[in-house]
Amino acid sequence: MTSSTNGFALITGASAGIGAIYADRLAKRGFNLILVARNQSRLNALAERLTKETGRSIETIAADLNDKAALAKIETLLREDPRITMLVNNAGIGSVASVLDGHVDSMESMINLNITALTRLTYAVAPTFVAKGSGTIINISSVVGIAVELLNGVYSASKSYVLSFGHALQRDLAGKGVRVQTVLPAATATEFWDVPAIRSKRKPRAR
Ligand SMILES: NC(=O)c1ccc[n+]([C@@H]2O[C@H](COP(=O)([O-])OP(=O)(O)OC[C@H]3O[C@@H](n4cnc5c(N)ncnc54)[C@H](OP(=O)(O)O)[C@@H]3O)[C@@H](O)[C@H]2O)c1
């Protein structure tokens, strides 16, 4: 069960929610994993469970992608580790604050995570995948990237960015053997909704 022909998928925001589900499903489909998020103990618990269940090789890296030095380490890994065959840019945070009551510093943090980190990680891995003539980049946008009036404007705009960026990636990389997928989830029952202001928008029920 440990042999894998799919290589390693590096997943950001893998300690919870949608990222943890990607980890579970990719391990079960034959990928080894590199799990990235801030909370080392949650990453360890997930890695231990998935190793037991699938026999895959699973590594964890505790990193705050809003921290430039920590982000640079993940970029270096993506540039230099030939085992990596897939990048899942999933880490992201949301908000429902209006422009009048949202704090601009938290908006900047959201831009740094949802846009800057996703962009830098993609730029790090794309040339390596092109050189190999294969690889997959999955970027998690949101339905609010289209239905922009539903939540906070900066959050929606960050997800519109991910969608636009994905179109350009497809144009630039598809002919070079690299698969690009932009995912637009609708409301999904995760801890994303556990921020009080977002919870007031009604957390969806898990199915
Ligand atoms: N849930 C929804 O309804 C929904 C709908 C559409 C799109 N999305 C998008 O789906 C993605 C995942 O959301 P989710 O619902 O799964 O949220 P979640 O349950 O809150 O999980 C977010 C993940 O990102 C990690 N993370 C947060 N800040 C980070 C940072 N600075 N550096 C590194 N990792 C960080 C968190 O782990 P740590 O705390 O351990 O760092 C966690 O693993 C996001 O991009 C979100 O915008 C969600």
XYZ file of N, CA and C and ligand atoms in Angstrom:
669
model
N 0.814 -1.213 0.000
C 0.000 0.000 0.000
C 0.854 1.274 0.000
N 2.130 1.180 0.484
C 2.934 2.395 0.562
C 3.455 2.850 -0.781
N 3.552 1.941 -1.771
C 4.096 2.372 -3.062
C 3.096 3.298 -3.722
N 3.623 4.371 -4.316
C 2.742 5.349 -4.935
C 3.343 5.802 -6.238
N 2.526 5.877 -7.262
C 3.023 6.389 -8.530
C 2.566 7.827 -8.737
N 1.829 8.350 -7.758
C 1.254 9.691 -7.937
C 2.120 10.813 -7.386
N 3.179 10.505 -6.685
C 4.036 11.538 -6.116
C 3.410 12.178 -4.895
N 3.912 13.359 -4.550
C 3.461 14.070 -3.354
C 2.566 15.248 -3.718
N 1.440 15.366 -3.027
C 0.593 16.561 -3.130
C 0.886 17.448 -1.931
N 1.221 18.709 -2.176
C 1.400 19.664 -1.080
C 0.098 20.448 -0.939
N -0.499 20.368 0.257
C -1.805 20.994 0.504
C -1.642 22.061 1.572
N -2.027 23.293 1.270
C -1.999 24.348 2.297
C -3.350 24.382 3.017
N -3.315 24.787 4.283
C -4.550 24.804 5.078
C -5.101 23.408 5.237
N -4.180 22.456 5.481
C -4.578 21.035 5.500
C -4.996 20.559 6.884
N -4.920 21.425 7.894
C -5.183 20.938 9.254
C -6.668 20.823 9.571
N -7.525 21.383 8.716
C -8.969 21.394 9.019
C -9.762 21.569 7.725
N -11.072 21.408 7.840
C -11.999 21.787 6.777
C -11.715 21.153 5.416
N -11.852 21.961 4.391
C -11.745 21.478 3.012
C -10.346 20.917 2.736
N -9.315 21.557 3.281
C -7.947 21.079 3.071
C -7.733 19.688 3.649
N -8.309 19.437 4.839
C -8.172 18.109 5.466
C -8.921 17.059 4.644
N -10.027 17.456 4.028
C -10.765 16.508 3.175
C -9.955 16.202 1.908
N -9.330 17.239 1.327
C -8.435 16.969 0.186
C -7.355 15.975 0.592
N -6.783 16.168 1.781
C -5.719 15.265 2.250
C -6.241 13.832 2.306
N -7.404 13.671 2.904
C -8.005 12.336 3.048
C -8.229 11.699 1.662
N -8.881 12.453 0.776
C -9.238 11.875 -0.533
C -8.003 11.611 -1.398
N -7.029 12.517 -1.353
C -5.829 12.317 -2.179
C -5.008 11.135 -1.664
N -4.902 10.998 -0.337
C -4.173 9.840 0.214
C -4.851 8.550 -0.237
N -6.178 8.551 -0.195
C -6.912 7.339 -0.589
C -6.822 7.082 -2.090
N -6.448 8.107 -2.870
C -6.267 7.916 -4.317
C -4.803 7.738 -4.688
N -3.944 7.486 -3.709
C -2.571 7.093 -4.030
C -1.536 8.194 -3.973
N -1.869 9.350 -3.414
C -0.868 10.411 -3.276
C -0.201 10.337 -1.906
N 1.106 10.540 -1.877
C 1.772 10.899 -0.632
C 1.500 12.377 -0.400
N 1.678 12.823 0.841
C 1.228 14.184 1.156
C 2.277 15.006 1.900
N 2.270 16.310 1.622
C 2.950 17.288 2.474
C 1.864 18.248 2.948
N 1.585 18.206 4.248
C 0.476 18.972 4.817
C 1.018 20.244 5.466
N 0.459 21.383 5.082
C 0.936 22.676 5.591
C -0.208 23.427 6.277
N 0.043 23.929 7.458
C -0.882 24.827 8.179
C -0.116 25.301 9.409
N -0.769 26.120 10.249
C -0.045 26.631 11.419
C -0.045 25.650 12.584
N -1.119 24.890 12.722
C -1.317 24.077 13.926
C -0.659 22.696 13.781
N 0.566 22.593 14.354
C 1.343 21.355 14.187
C 0.628 20.143 14.771
N -0.019 20.292 15.919
C -0.599 19.087 16.537
C -1.777 18.569 15.714
N -2.542 19.462 15.125
C -3.646 18.978 14.263
C -3.092 18.321 13.003
N -2.022 18.894 12.462
C -1.399 18.265 11.280
C -0.897 16.868 11.633
N -0.257 16.754 12.803
C 0.273 15.452 13.224
C -0.846 14.428 13.375
N -1.955 14.856 13.986
C -3.070 13.922 14.216
C -3.629 13.439 12.865
N -3.764 14.346 11.922
C -4.290 13.961 10.602
C -3.298 13.032 9.891
N -2.013 13.398 9.961
C -0.988 12.582 9.287
C -0.975 11.164 9.867
N -1.080 11.086 11.194
C -1.059 9.767 11.847
C -2.267 8.926 11.398
N -3.430 9.534 11.401
C -4.647 8.786 10.999
C -4.531 8.318 9.542
N -4.105 9.239 8.655
C -4.071 8.874 7.231
C -2.966 7.869 6.920
N -1.856 7.952 7.665
C -0.792 6.955 7.477
C -1.323 5.576 7.848
N -2.036 5.528 8.988
C -2.602 4.255 9.447
C -3.607 3.718 8.428
N -4.457 4.590 7.938
C -5.536 4.145 7.052
C -5.073 3.816 5.633
N -4.032 4.517 5.153
C -3.676 4.377 3.729
C -2.263 3.864 3.491
N -1.401 3.940 4.505
C -0.013 3.525 4.320
C 0.811 4.520 3.511
N 0.247 5.676 3.212
C 0.980 6.687 2.439
C 2.062 7.347 3.290
N 3.024 7.954 2.588
C 4.049 8.726 3.270
C 3.521 10.154 3.452
N 3.436 10.604 4.700
C 2.817 11.906 4.960
C 3.728 12.769 5.826
N 4.097 13.927 5.280
C 4.957 14.865 5.998
C 4.145 16.081 6.395
N 4.562 16.745 7.472
C 3.838 17.944 7.907
C 4.815 19.106 8.056
N 4.336 20.295 7.755
C 5.142 21.504 7.975
C 4.246 22.546 8.636
N 4.619 22.964 9.845
C 3.884 24.043 10.505
C 4.401 25.366 9.955
N 3.537 26.113 9.299
C 3.970 27.384 8.694
C 2.797 28.347 8.651
N 3.069 29.578 9.049
C 2.086 30.647 8.888
C 2.374 31.311 7.543
N 1.480 31.134 6.600
C 1.727 31.636 5.237
C 1.632 33.153 5.156
N 1.236 33.782 6.259
C 1.294 35.242 6.323
C 2.670 35.735 6.764
N 3.526 34.784 7.117
C 4.877 35.129 7.539
C 5.818 34.922 6.339
N 6.470 36.010 5.933
C 7.256 35.972 4.691
C 8.337 34.888 4.696
N 9.024 34.733 5.841
C 10.105 33.745 5.915
C 9.539 32.332 5.822
N 8.417 32.103 6.523
C 7.805 30.772 6.484
C 7.297 30.469 5.073
N 6.704 31.473 4.446
C 6.205 31.293 3.074
C 7.374 30.984 2.126
N 8.487 31.692 2.320
C 9.652 31.482 1.444
C 10.158 30.044 1.538
N 10.065 29.450 2.733
C 10.518 28.049 2.886
C 9.654 27.109 2.050
N 8.348 27.362 2.041
C 7.454 26.494 1.251
C 7.722 26.728 -0.245
N 7.985 27.985 -0.616
C 8.315 28.265 -2.026
C 9.564 27.489 -2.451
N 10.569 27.503 -1.583
C 11.817 26.789 -1.902
C 11.553 25.300 -2.072
N 10.743 24.765 -1.175
C 10.407 23.337 -1.260
C 9.734 23.035 -2.604
N 8.790 23.888 -2.987
C 8.066 23.659 -4.248
C 9.005 23.766 -5.457
N 10.005 24.648 -5.346
C 10.958 24.793 -6.459
C 11.911 23.613 -6.542
N 12.256 23.044 -5.358
C 13.404 22.132 -5.330
C 13.080 20.662 -5.089
N 11.866 20.356 -4.640
C 11.566 18.952 -4.315
C 10.902 18.269 -5.512
N 11.644 17.426 -6.212
C 11.111 16.820 -7.443
C 9.990 15.812 -7.195
N 9.791 15.456 -5.909
C 8.722 14.485 -5.614
C 7.339 15.115 -5.739
N 7.281 16.454 -5.679
C 5.970 17.128 -5.634
C 5.342 17.153 -7.033
N 4.133 16.615 -7.121
C 3.424 16.537 -8.404
C 2.130 17.346 -8.395
N 1.735 17.796 -7.195
C 0.469 18.544 -7.100
C 0.570 19.602 -5.999
N 0.034 20.788 -6.307
C -0.097 21.842 -5.288
C -1.574 22.147 -5.122
N -2.059 22.077 -3.877
C -3.442 22.489 -3.582
C -3.369 23.756 -2.734
N -3.644 24.894 -3.362
C -3.663 26.187 -2.668
C -5.033 26.367 -2.045
N -5.154 25.903 -0.798
C -6.462 25.899 -0.136
C -6.558 26.892 1.025
N -5.440 27.171 1.716
C -5.508 28.024 2.916
C -6.144 29.363 2.579
N -7.112 29.758 3.387
C -7.776 31.038 3.159
C -8.625 31.392 4.354
N -8.843 32.687 4.534
C -9.743 33.142 5.601
C -10.792 34.063 4.998
N -11.912 34.223 5.723
C -13.014 35.033 5.210
C -13.412 36.139 6.161
N -14.397 36.905 5.746
C -14.924 38.001 6.573
C -16.287 38.394 6.014
N -17.108 38.949 6.900
C -18.373 39.517 6.413
C -18.449 41.008 6.740
N -17.344 41.560 7.286
C -17.374 42.963 7.716
C -17.601 43.899 6.531
N -18.358 44.959 6.753
C -18.526 45.960 5.700
C -17.277 46.841 5.687
N -17.157 47.645 4.647
C -15.990 48.517 4.548
C -15.965 49.524 5.704
N -17.107 49.747 6.342
C -17.159 50.729 7.427
C -16.759 50.151 8.774
N -16.951 48.820 8.978
C -16.574 48.282 10.291
C -15.465 47.233 10.236
N -14.939 46.964 9.061
C -13.825 46.014 8.981
C -12.519 46.740 9.273
N -11.593 46.023 9.932
C -10.289 46.628 10.230
C -9.363 46.404 9.035
N -8.756 47.474 8.564
C -7.969 47.360 7.327
C -6.764 46.427 7.494
N -6.226 46.323 8.725
C -5.099 45.401 8.912
C -5.527 43.947 8.713
N -6.743 43.623 9.168
C -7.179 42.233 8.954
C -7.512 42.003 7.477
N -7.932 43.073 6.780
C -8.150 42.934 5.322
C -6.808 42.642 4.625
N -5.778 43.332 5.097
C -4.448 43.121 4.495
C -3.963 41.689 4.737
N -4.211 41.182 5.957
C -3.821 39.790 6.250
C -4.559 38.832 5.326
N -5.831 39.134 5.099
C -6.621 38.259 4.223
C -6.067 38.292 2.792
N -5.713 39.480 2.331
C -5.127 39.597 0.989
C -3.810 38.822 0.924
N -3.012 38.962 1.999
C -1.717 38.255 2.023
C -1.893 36.748 1.916
N -2.886 36.216 2.634
C -3.076 34.761 2.618
C -3.812 34.316 1.344
N -4.955 34.946 1.078
C -5.818 34.462 -0.016
C -5.230 34.747 -1.394
N -4.439 35.821 -1.501
C -3.908 36.204 -2.821
C -2.389 36.031 -2.895
N -1.670 36.732 -1.997
C -0.205 36.768 -2.156
C 0.423 35.382 -1.972
N 0.032 34.686 -0.911
C 0.639 33.368 -0.671
C 0.292 32.420 -1.813
N -0.975 32.412 -2.211
C -1.409 31.528 -3.314
C -0.612 31.830 -4.591
N -0.410 33.120 -4.858
C 0.310 33.516 -6.071
C 1.779 33.108 -5.994
N 2.399 33.376 -4.861
C 3.830 33.068 -4.739
C 4.072 31.553 -4.812
N 3.192 30.766 -4.184
C 3.376 29.308 -4.227
C 3.178 28.793 -5.649
N 2.239 29.389 -6.360
C 2.016 28.970 -7.755
C 3.227 29.330 -8.621
N 3.736 30.548 -8.436
C 4.918 30.952 -9.208
C 6.122 30.059 -8.886
N 6.198 29.583 -7.636
C 7.330 28.724 -7.263
C 7.255 27.383 -7.978
N 6.057 26.818 -8.056
C 5.960 25.442 -8.558
C 5.801 25.369 -10.084
N 5.236 26.404 -10.691
C 4.901 26.315 -12.127
C 6.114 25.985 -13.016
N 7.252 26.666 -12.850
C 8.387 26.348 -13.730
C 8.875 24.898 -13.572
N 8.807 24.383 -12.337
C 9.237 22.999 -12.092
C 8.305 22.034 -12.807
N 7.019 22.268 -12.705
C 6.049 21.399 -13.383
C 6.229 21.492 -14.899
N 6.456 22.696 -15.405
C 6.644 22.857 -16.855
C 7.910 22.117 -17.302
N 8.960 22.214 -16.505
C 10.212 21.510 -16.856
C 9.979 20.007 -16.908
N 9.117 19.500 -16.023
C 8.826 18.052 -16.011
C 7.785 17.679 -17.053
N 7.045 18.688 -17.534
C 5.964 18.424 -18.491
C 4.746 17.800 -17.836
N 4.649 17.935 -16.505
C 3.483 17.390 -15.799
C 3.358 18.037 -14.428
N 2.155 17.936 -13.886
C 1.892 18.491 -12.556
C 0.494 19.083 -12.535
N -0.036 19.246 -11.311
C -1.401 19.763 -11.156
C -1.409 20.882 -10.123
N -2.082 21.966 -10.477
C -2.263 23.078 -9.535
C -3.763 23.252 -9.311
N -4.185 23.115 -8.050
C -5.602 23.301 -7.696
C -5.697 24.522 -6.790
N -6.449 25.515 -7.217
C -6.624 26.733 -6.428
C -8.064 26.825 -5.943
N -8.217 27.028 -4.628
C -9.571 27.097 -4.060
C -10.039 28.556 -4.070
N -11.006 28.821 -4.929
C -11.672 30.125 -4.972
C -12.936 30.005 -4.125
N -14.050 30.525 -4.580
C -15.329 30.434 -3.863
C -16.425 30.901 -4.790
N -17.637 30.464 -4.484
C -18.786 30.951 -5.245
C -18.914 32.474 -5.114
N -18.393 33.046 -4.010
C -18.485 34.503 -3.869
C -17.503 35.233 -4.776
N -16.629 34.480 -5.420
C -15.797 35.083 -6.473
C -16.646 35.533 -7.650
N -17.857 34.956 -7.748
C -18.819 35.360 -8.790
C -19.973 36.144 -8.149
N -20.533 35.569 -7.062
C -21.639 36.240 -6.362
C -21.029 37.191 -5.335
N -20.426 38.259 -5.818
C -19.531 39.072 -4.980
C -20.242 39.850 -3.880
N -21.557 39.971 -3.948
C -22.265 40.802 -2.972
C -22.588 40.048 -1.670
N -22.302 38.716 -1.622
C -22.763 37.925 -0.476
C -21.988 38.178 0.819
N -20.670 38.282 0.754
C -19.869 38.434 1.979
C -19.051 39.724 1.889
N -17.969 39.773 2.633
C -17.101 40.954 2.636
C -16.492 41.208 1.251
N -16.376 42.473 0.880
C -15.895 42.821 -0.460
C -14.466 42.400 -0.738
N -13.605 42.509 0.277
C -12.202 42.124 0.070
C -12.110 40.605 -0.084
N -12.887 39.876 0.745
C -12.894 38.415 0.613
C -13.381 38.019 -0.789
N -14.514 38.583 -1.206
C -15.059 38.228 -2.520
C -14.058 38.571 -3.622
N -13.455 39.766 -3.506
C -12.490 40.181 -4.534
C -11.279 39.256 -4.546
N -10.878 38.789 -3.354
C -9.723 37.868 -3.318
C -10.068 36.573 -4.051
N -11.328 36.153 -3.945
C -11.729 34.908 -4.606
C -11.963 35.132 -6.101
N -12.379 36.360 -6.496
C -12.453 36.696 -7.930
C -11.044 36.675 -8.531
N -10.094 37.158 -7.753
C -8.688 37.121 -8.200
C -8.260 35.690 -8.496
N -8.577 34.786 -7.565
C -8.155 33.384 -7.744
C -8.760 32.821 -9.037
N -10.009 33.203 -9.306
C -10.670 32.729 -10.528
C -9.983 33.303 -11.776
N -9.735 34.603 -11.787
C -9.075 35.235 -12.943
C -7.672 34.669 -13.144
N -6.967 34.541 -12.048
C -5.596 34.015 -12.095
C -5.609 32.603 -12.696
N -6.612 31.827 -12.323
C -6.727 30.461 -12.839
C -6.911 30.431 -14.352
N -7.698 31.387 -14.882
C -7.874 31.448 -16.342
C -6.529 31.692 -17.025
N -5.754 32.616 -16.465
C -4.445 32.933 -17.060
C -3.480 31.748 -16.918
N -3.548 31.062 -15.773
C -2.691 29.881 -15.589
C -3.026 28.818 -16.631
N -4.319 28.633 -16.838
C -4.763 27.644 -17.826
C -4.185 27.998 -19.200
N -4.281 29.272 -19.550
C -3.758 29.733 -20.847
C -2.246 29.477 -20.932
N -1.531 29.795 -19.855
C -0.064 29.734 -19.905
C 0.498 28.325 -19.740
N -0.239 27.456 -19.031
C 0.359 26.179 -18.623
C -0.255 24.936 -19.259
N -1.503 25.046 -19.723
C -2.197 23.830 -20.182
C -1.451 23.163 -21.333
N -0.893 23.964 -22.231
C -0.176 23.397 -23.383
C 1.186 22.842 -23.013
N 1.558 22.975 -21.754
C 2.890 22.521 -21.315
C 2.781 21.330 -20.366
N 1.640 20.687 -20.394
C 1.481 19.454 -19.609
C 1.022 19.674 -18.181
N 0.727 20.906 -17.802
C 0.331 21.181 -16.410
C -1.190 21.343 -16.350
N -1.792 20.606 -15.412
C -3.245 20.718 -15.235
C -3.557 21.796 -14.205
N -4.536 22.630 -14.524
C -4.926 23.720 -13.617
C -6.408 23.581 -13.325
N -6.757 23.645 -12.045
C -8.170 23.562 -11.675
C -8.473 24.668 -10.662
N -9.528 25.423 -10.924
C -9.997 26.418 -9.953
C -11.326 25.916 -9.403
N -11.418 25.847 -8.075
C -12.595 25.269 -7.426
C -13.394 26.392 -6.758
N -14.701 26.408 -6.988
C -15.563 27.444 -6.398
C -16.582 26.788 -5.456
N -16.156 26.450 -4.227
C -17.121 25.822 -3.311
C -18.225 26.809 -2.930
N -19.411 26.267 -2.708
C -20.477 27.046 -2.067
C -20.305 26.875 -0.557
N -21.276 27.371 0.225
C -21.157 27.302 1.683
C -20.943 25.864 2.138
N -19.885 25.634 2.897
C -19.484 24.298 3.326
C -19.265 24.338 4.839
N -19.781 23.343 5.547
C -19.728 23.380 7.017
C -18.318 23.104 7.532
N -17.554 24.167 7.755
C -16.197 24.046 8.300
C -16.026 25.109 9.384
N -14.812 25.141 9.970
C -14.529 26.145 11.010
C -14.483 27.562 10.443
N -14.410 27.670 9.133
C -14.477 28.963 8.455
C -15.638 29.791 8.997
N -16.749 29.080 9.319
C -17.973 29.759 9.773
C -17.981 30.002 11.267
N -16.940 29.592 11.991
C -16.949 29.698 13.437
C -16.460 31.047 13.951
N -16.095 31.950 13.047
C -15.824 33.331 13.440
C -17.196 33.975 13.672
N -17.424 34.606 14.867
C -18.775 35.062 15.194
C -19.465 35.838 14.077
N -18.789 36.788 13.454
C -19.457 37.612 12.439
C -19.859 36.786 11.228
N -19.047 35.774 10.898
C -19.382 34.933 9.741
C -20.492 33.969 10.126
N -20.444 33.461 11.414
C -21.468 32.522 11.849
C -22.865 33.134 11.729
N -22.928 34.470 11.928
C -24.228 35.134 11.847
C -24.833 35.007 10.454
N -24.018 34.652 9.469
C -24.530 34.426 8.111
C -25.061 32.994 7.960
N -25.109 32.268 9.076
C -25.648 30.920 9.187
C -24.730 29.852 8.596
N -24.085 29.138 9.501
C -23.214 28.033 9.094
C -24.063 26.944 8.453
N -23.659 26.453 7.275
C -24.413 25.365 6.658
C -24.271 24.093 7.472
N -25.259 23.179 7.359
C -25.158 21.919 8.094
C -24.312 20.920 7.323
N -23.454 20.168 8.065
C -22.629 19.145 7.412
C -23.542 18.031 6.931
N -23.205 17.404 5.787
C -24.002 16.266 5.294
C -23.171 15.008 5.344
N -16.267 26.845 4.132
C -16.851 27.477 3.133
O -18.093 27.696 3.153
C -16.057 27.896 1.929
C -16.770 28.255 0.760
C -16.036 28.658 -0.361
C -14.661 28.692 -0.319
N -14.001 28.350 0.821
C -12.533 28.426 0.802
O -12.023 27.137 1.112
C -10.725 27.270 1.702
C -10.666 26.438 2.975
O -11.648 26.948 3.862
P -12.314 26.061 5.007
O -13.761 26.329 4.965
O -11.818 24.675 4.956
O -11.721 26.859 6.277
P -11.187 26.333 7.700
O -11.943 25.119 8.133
O -11.197 27.548 8.556
O -9.686 25.888 7.371
C -8.726 26.844 6.968
C -7.380 26.162 6.901
O -6.393 27.162 6.556
C -5.375 27.149 7.553
N -4.854 28.506 7.712
C -5.533 29.619 8.115
N -4.716 30.672 8.152
C -3.476 30.213 7.795
C -2.212 30.815 7.664
N -2.016 32.119 7.947
N -1.165 30.058 7.254
C -1.333 28.734 6.989
N -2.520 28.115 7.084
C -3.568 28.847 7.493
C -6.042 26.617 8.821
O -5.146 25.927 9.659
P -4.326 26.545 10.885
O -5.302 27.304 11.734
O -3.767 25.309 11.533
O -3.275 27.388 10.266
C -6.968 25.560 8.212
O -6.253 24.371 7.972
C -10.511 28.770 1.924
O -9.695 29.273 0.887
C -11.913 29.358 1.832
O -11.896 30.699 1.392
C -14.669 27.943 1.953
